[in-house]
Amino acid sequence: MPKIITAQEAANLVKQGDKILIGGFLAVGAPESIIDALVQKGTKDLKLVVIASDYEDKGMGKLVVNKQVKAVQVSHLGTNKEIQRQMYADEIKVELIPQGSLLERVRAAGSGLGGVLTPVGIGTLAAEGKQVINVDGKDFLLEKALHGDVALIHAHKADKQGNLIYRKTARNSNPVMATAGKIVIAEVDEIVEIGQLDPERVVTPSIFVNYLVKK
Amino acid sequence: MPKIITAQEAANLVKQGDKILIGGFLAVGAPESIIDALVQKGTKDLKLVVIASDYEDKGMGKLVVNKQVKAVQVSHLGTNKEIQRQMYADEIKVELIPQGSLLERVRAAGSGLGGVLTPVGIGTLAAEGKQVINVDGKDFLLEKALHGDVALIHAHKADKQGNLIYRKTARNSNPVMATAGKIVIAEVDEIVEIGQLDPERVVTPSIFVNYLVKK
Amino acid sequence: MIDREDKKYKRQIIGWRVAQEMRDGDYVNLGIGIPTMAANYIPEGVNVVFHSENGVMGVGPAPSEENQDADLINAGGGFITDVPGTCYFDSCLSFGIIRGGHLAMTVLGGLQVDAKGNLANWMIPGKMVPGMGGAMDLVVGAKKVVVTMEHTDKKGNPKILKECNLPLTAMGVVTMIVTDMAVIDVTPDGIILHEVAEGYTVEEVVKATEAELIIPGKVGVFSLPQ
Amino acid sequence: MIDREDKKYKRQIIGWRVAQEMRDGDYVNLGIGIPTMAANYIPEGVNVVFHSENGVMGVGPAPSEENQDADLINAGGGFITDVPGTCYFDSCLSFGIIRGGHLAMTVLGGLQVDAKGNLANWMIPGKMVPGMGGAMDLVVGAKKVVVTMEHTDKKGNPKILKECNLPLTAMGVVTMIVTDMAVIDVTPDGIILHEVAEGYTVEEVVKATEAELIIPGKVGVFSLPQ
């Protein structure tokens, strides 16, 4: 059973230099209360894995603005001018990864695979430094598993066992990020008793969830 | 929108020699009415992909008993003596694949990947003929994408657009098989109007489904 | 009278022409910008289901301000609505759908396209790089890849080239180009001028195109309905 | 008085001993046969969630015949029940859970185990091969891999060997062996005799084991509570 903690306690579980998988897309479905607590605490040298870098005042963008981020693996930066500024000023290391490949890399980590072979990125800058493997006459990029020390996600409701359901497009990357953190902390809108969630509607089974934060 | 057809019409879509992905596990969640129609029709030389070979009188086992099956890619045969007999009599070609690897191979096909790297099977007979790829010092087997000509699956309910929900452990391999057939036919207990399914409970989005058969 | 230089008109005619490519039952992903325009022109009787890569299929029109739902956006970050039959899924499955070849069509903007169907649409060296987002996956995965753009850049230079010189989004993936001047089919044999926009001649299109265009015996004309 | 040769007793003591390894909050996968016995002996106050690889977590006891649900089985094909907190998922996610190292423990039967933690439990050349099913995934993925079996075969030959000679299920994966005679820890330094079953001596266990056992200064004793 996951421990129910505060956003501050969640922030305390993140160590300097940790690699953090953060759920959400353009700050929809982002674990805002935990991010706020991390900004408050000021933990430095974070390495983030996110599908997009959100906005300066929303989602993971707040950690960038507060200069807590050392490196990001991400597919899209277009909505956050500050991360672009830091990237060009060499204050932050950015690895751009096609969104589907980034998601598969996290899924591979969470599901015990060493990596996947994708046709995406062949012949582009996204192939740089990556092994090309030919399968039956077709070239694929080897995209390696991408693990996190901590995963910070948002869900709509949890039961006290840690089963999670999501709401509309706030689901996005949260389920996959939840599979690949050594520690997984889910911020939720509501915590209900065990047995209160429709077992057919659960998207993230409780086995993935270590801590719950009530938003 | 998927076409609503009979089990017999579904069987007519399967051609001699086709590779068929069949959902279900130990015949729970198997598309029984379509299998029965295929037995009736007697289409030969089928190549099947299933996680288990079910029973002589249930699930895909009926196709084996009726000698319609030329080859099977499968993880478990223990509940079907006839397939074991045919295997030893060289009447059927069996490729045994660890269950998780078989599922990943089908998923890879359905999601446009060339394959995945798994640690499962290293140092065993399951590694025979497979490429070993070392990633950061650890050996993995390359398990290639496994496509089907047709996928025959079972779901609990469909809406007329083809969105599917499942029931309890009858879900099993059906969602992944649904992603990887050139033609996907879903047998369902019930067909409801569009808008009647909870959008958060849909497991297989309609894009995967070409035909519906009311059981 | 058509104003060929009118930005709004250009977006409309491109959007309208792309919409004519959609078939009943198609699942389609529209990129932001010009591609979004296509949704306004779906022919009557054609039912298209729109997919957005952030995890939704069955995308309705933008809501009025009071009906916005903070948890319901598209991949461009804009508010959307659901429709009967909408369903939600996680990003990983969404990109499985994309990469796995399940979308009938993806429509994107382009910086450059070349005669081999190569596409460059994600970065200009020396300028701010927004990242490729899902674009590389979309163009590799969708059955039909339609690039929409103005035929030439602001200075009148061709964007349909013999060979792209900007960093590629993907190799050999584009199947059709729709611009304010022309519809061009991209085939293994070369790029074929399929239609010319009302108000342009074949010669004007050829001149505005660096890549060698194959001109069939009959070239159609398309125009924005009034 | 214990009947060391009684099949039922052997299954019970192995099942009981395995259950003592479970910790509150553990997610556990039990194979069919002897491992299933463990579910009957979970210590009071210890909450264990059982996972079955066919796509369910939160497995309750077998139902009475009139309460069987045709859509609710475990990986052995037996009818099960749900409990509060049960959830369902597809097989692909289920094996992601397995292979991804999320299960605290998997308990399986064994034909042979060796001193390096190699396991053979899926085929005997020349006999009917049922297939590996999910066994190869389970032993590679779970944090703790407990093999349960009778200590020797029907003829009294050791099953814990210097080196397995049957086709392997996986290399170097076993962490603990529980038999009717002993509990053995498998470590990188070798296999350690942790406990001996009531009614057996250390010497008897050593004699029934081909692999070299490390015997610590103190070896515990386990017995089936009455």
Short mmCIF file of C-alpha atoms in Angstrom, two decimals, chain C residues 74-222:
data_model
loop_
_atom_site.label_atom_id
_atom_site.label_comp_id
_atom_site.label_asym_id
_atom_site.label_seq_id
_atom_site.Cartn_x
_atom_site.Cartn_y
_atom_site.Cartn_z
CA ASN C 74 -5.12 18.85 -28.45
CA ALA C 75 -1.46 18.43 -29.33
CA GLY C 76 -1.20 22.13 -30.09
CA GLY C 77 -2.32 22.99 -26.57
CA GLY C 78 -5.70 24.32 -27.72
CA PHE C 79 -8.92 23.47 -25.96
CA ILE C 80 -11.09 20.91 -27.75
CA THR C 81 -14.36 19.10 -27.13
CA ASP C 82 -15.34 15.46 -27.15
CA VAL C 83 -17.91 13.95 -29.49
CA PRO C 84 -19.93 10.75 -29.29
CA GLY C 85 -17.43 7.92 -29.71
CA THR C 86 -14.46 9.85 -28.34
CA CYS C 87 -12.01 7.76 -26.39
CA TYR C 88 -8.86 8.47 -24.43
CA PHE C 89 -5.59 6.56 -24.26
CA ASP C 90 -2.09 7.13 -23.02
CA SER C 91 0.64 8.74 -25.14
CA CYS C 92 2.47 5.47 -25.62
CA LEU C 93 -0.52 3.79 -27.28
CA SER C 94 -1.14 7.01 -29.19
CA PHE C 95 2.29 6.82 -30.78
CA GLY C 96 1.80 3.09 -31.35
CA ILE C 97 -1.21 4.07 -33.43
CA ILE C 98 0.88 6.68 -35.25
CA ARG C 99 4.02 4.64 -35.90
CA GLY C 100 2.06 1.44 -36.54
CA GLY C 101 0.50 2.74 -39.74
CA HIS C 102 -3.06 2.96 -38.45
CA LEU C 103 -3.74 6.59 -39.40
CA ALA C 104 -5.10 7.08 -42.90
CA MET C 105 -3.53 10.51 -43.14
CA THR C 106 -1.40 13.04 -41.37
CA VAL C 107 -1.31 16.65 -42.49
CA LEU C 108 1.66 18.81 -41.50
CA GLY C 109 3.37 22.04 -42.37
CA GLY C 110 6.67 22.02 -44.21
CA LEU C 111 9.79 24.13 -44.59
CA GLN C 112 11.14 22.12 -47.52
CA VAL C 113 10.12 19.02 -49.45
CA ASP C 114 12.18 17.43 -52.16
CA ALA C 115 11.68 15.23 -55.19
CA LYS C 116 12.45 12.08 -53.18
CA GLY C 117 9.71 12.81 -50.68
CA ASN C 118 12.16 13.94 -48.03
CA LEU C 119 10.71 16.43 -45.59
CA ALA C 120 12.35 19.17 -43.54
CA ASN C 121 9.98 20.85 -41.12
CA TRP C 122 11.48 20.94 -37.66
CA MET C 123 14.56 23.08 -37.48
CA ILE C 124 16.53 25.88 -39.09
CA PRO C 125 20.17 25.86 -37.97
CA GLY C 126 20.95 29.06 -36.14
CA LYS C 127 17.35 29.67 -35.16
CA MET C 128 15.51 28.63 -32.01
CA VAL C 129 14.80 24.91 -32.18
CA PRO C 130 11.41 23.96 -30.80
CA GLY C 131 12.08 20.20 -31.06
CA MET C 132 10.55 17.63 -33.36
CA GLY C 133 7.76 16.72 -30.96
CA GLY C 134 5.75 13.99 -32.62
CA ALA C 135 6.43 15.06 -36.21
CA MET C 136 9.09 12.43 -36.99
CA ASP C 137 6.77 9.66 -35.78
CA LEU C 138 3.75 11.00 -37.65
CA VAL C 139 5.42 11.20 -41.05
CA VAL C 140 7.04 7.78 -40.73
CA GLY C 141 3.84 6.14 -39.59
CA ALA C 142 0.80 7.54 -41.38
CA LYS C 143 -0.37 5.89 -44.60
CA LYS C 144 -0.70 9.21 -46.41
CA VAL C 145 1.56 12.13 -45.51
CA VAL C 146 0.28 15.45 -46.82
CA VAL C 147 2.50 18.50 -46.50
CA THR C 148 0.76 21.86 -46.59
CA MET C 149 2.68 25.07 -47.09
CA GLU C 150 2.92 28.18 -49.17
CA HIS C 151 4.56 27.25 -52.44
CA THR C 152 7.46 29.64 -51.98
CA ASP C 153 9.07 31.41 -49.02
CA LYS C 154 8.62 35.08 -48.21
CA LYS C 155 11.24 36.05 -50.75
CA GLY C 156 9.62 33.96 -53.47
CA ASN C 157 12.23 31.19 -53.33
CA PRO C 158 11.03 27.63 -54.01
CA LYS C 159 10.42 25.33 -51.03
CA ILE C 160 9.96 22.26 -53.21
CA LEU C 161 13.55 21.43 -54.00
CA LYS C 162 15.75 18.99 -55.86
CA GLU C 163 17.18 18.11 -52.46
CA CYS C 164 16.35 19.47 -49.00
CA ASN C 165 19.21 21.37 -47.40
CA LEU C 166 17.67 21.83 -43.97
CA PRO C 167 17.93 19.00 -41.40
CA LEU C 168 15.42 16.32 -42.34
CA THR C 169 12.34 15.27 -40.42
CA ALA C 170 12.28 11.98 -42.31
CA MET C 171 13.43 10.42 -45.56
CA GLY C 172 11.10 9.52 -48.42
CA VAL C 173 7.85 9.84 -46.53
CA VAL C 174 5.82 12.60 -48.21
CA THR C 175 3.02 11.35 -50.46
CA MET C 176 1.35 14.65 -51.40
CA ILE C 177 2.09 18.37 -51.29
CA VAL C 178 -0.73 20.91 -51.19
CA THR C 179 0.19 24.57 -51.61
CA ASP C 180 -1.59 27.77 -52.56
CA MET C 181 -0.41 27.12 -56.14
CA ALA C 182 -0.61 23.38 -56.70
CA VAL C 183 -1.33 19.84 -55.67
CA ILE C 184 1.67 17.59 -56.23
CA ASP C 185 1.79 13.81 -55.93
CA VAL C 186 5.04 12.36 -54.68
CA THR C 187 5.74 8.98 -56.27
CA PRO C 188 8.76 6.68 -56.60
CA ASP C 189 9.02 7.89 -60.23
CA GLY C 190 9.17 11.54 -59.28
CA ILE C 191 6.83 14.35 -58.31
CA ILE C 192 3.80 14.86 -60.47
CA LEU C 193 1.86 18.10 -60.90
CA HIS C 194 -1.65 16.92 -60.22
CA GLU C 195 -3.59 20.19 -60.05
CA VAL C 196 -2.98 23.89 -60.31
CA ALA C 197 -4.83 26.46 -58.19
CA GLU C 198 -7.28 28.77 -59.90
CA GLY C 199 -5.45 31.85 -61.08
CA TYR C 200 -2.11 30.13 -61.72
CA THR C 201 -0.67 28.61 -64.86
CA VAL C 202 1.36 25.43 -65.10
CA GLU C 203 4.31 27.54 -66.16
CA GLU C 204 4.09 29.70 -63.03
CA VAL C 205 4.07 26.58 -60.83
CA VAL C 206 7.05 25.07 -62.66
CA LYS C 207 8.97 28.32 -62.25
CA ALA C 208 8.20 28.44 -58.54
CA THR C 209 9.38 24.86 -58.05
CA GLU C 210 13.06 23.92 -58.00
CA ALA C 211 12.49 20.19 -58.26
CA GLU C 212 11.69 18.82 -61.69
CA LEU C 213 7.95 18.41 -61.98
CA ILE C 214 6.43 15.70 -64.12
CA ILE C 215 3.60 17.33 -66.09
CA PRO C 216 0.95 14.85 -67.16
CA GLY C 217 -1.12 15.36 -70.30
CA LYS C 218 -3.94 16.77 -68.26
CA VAL C 219 -3.48 18.92 -65.18
CA GLY C 220 -6.58 19.66 -63.10
CA VAL C 221 -7.58 22.97 -61.56
CA PHE C 222 -8.77 23.51 -58.00
#
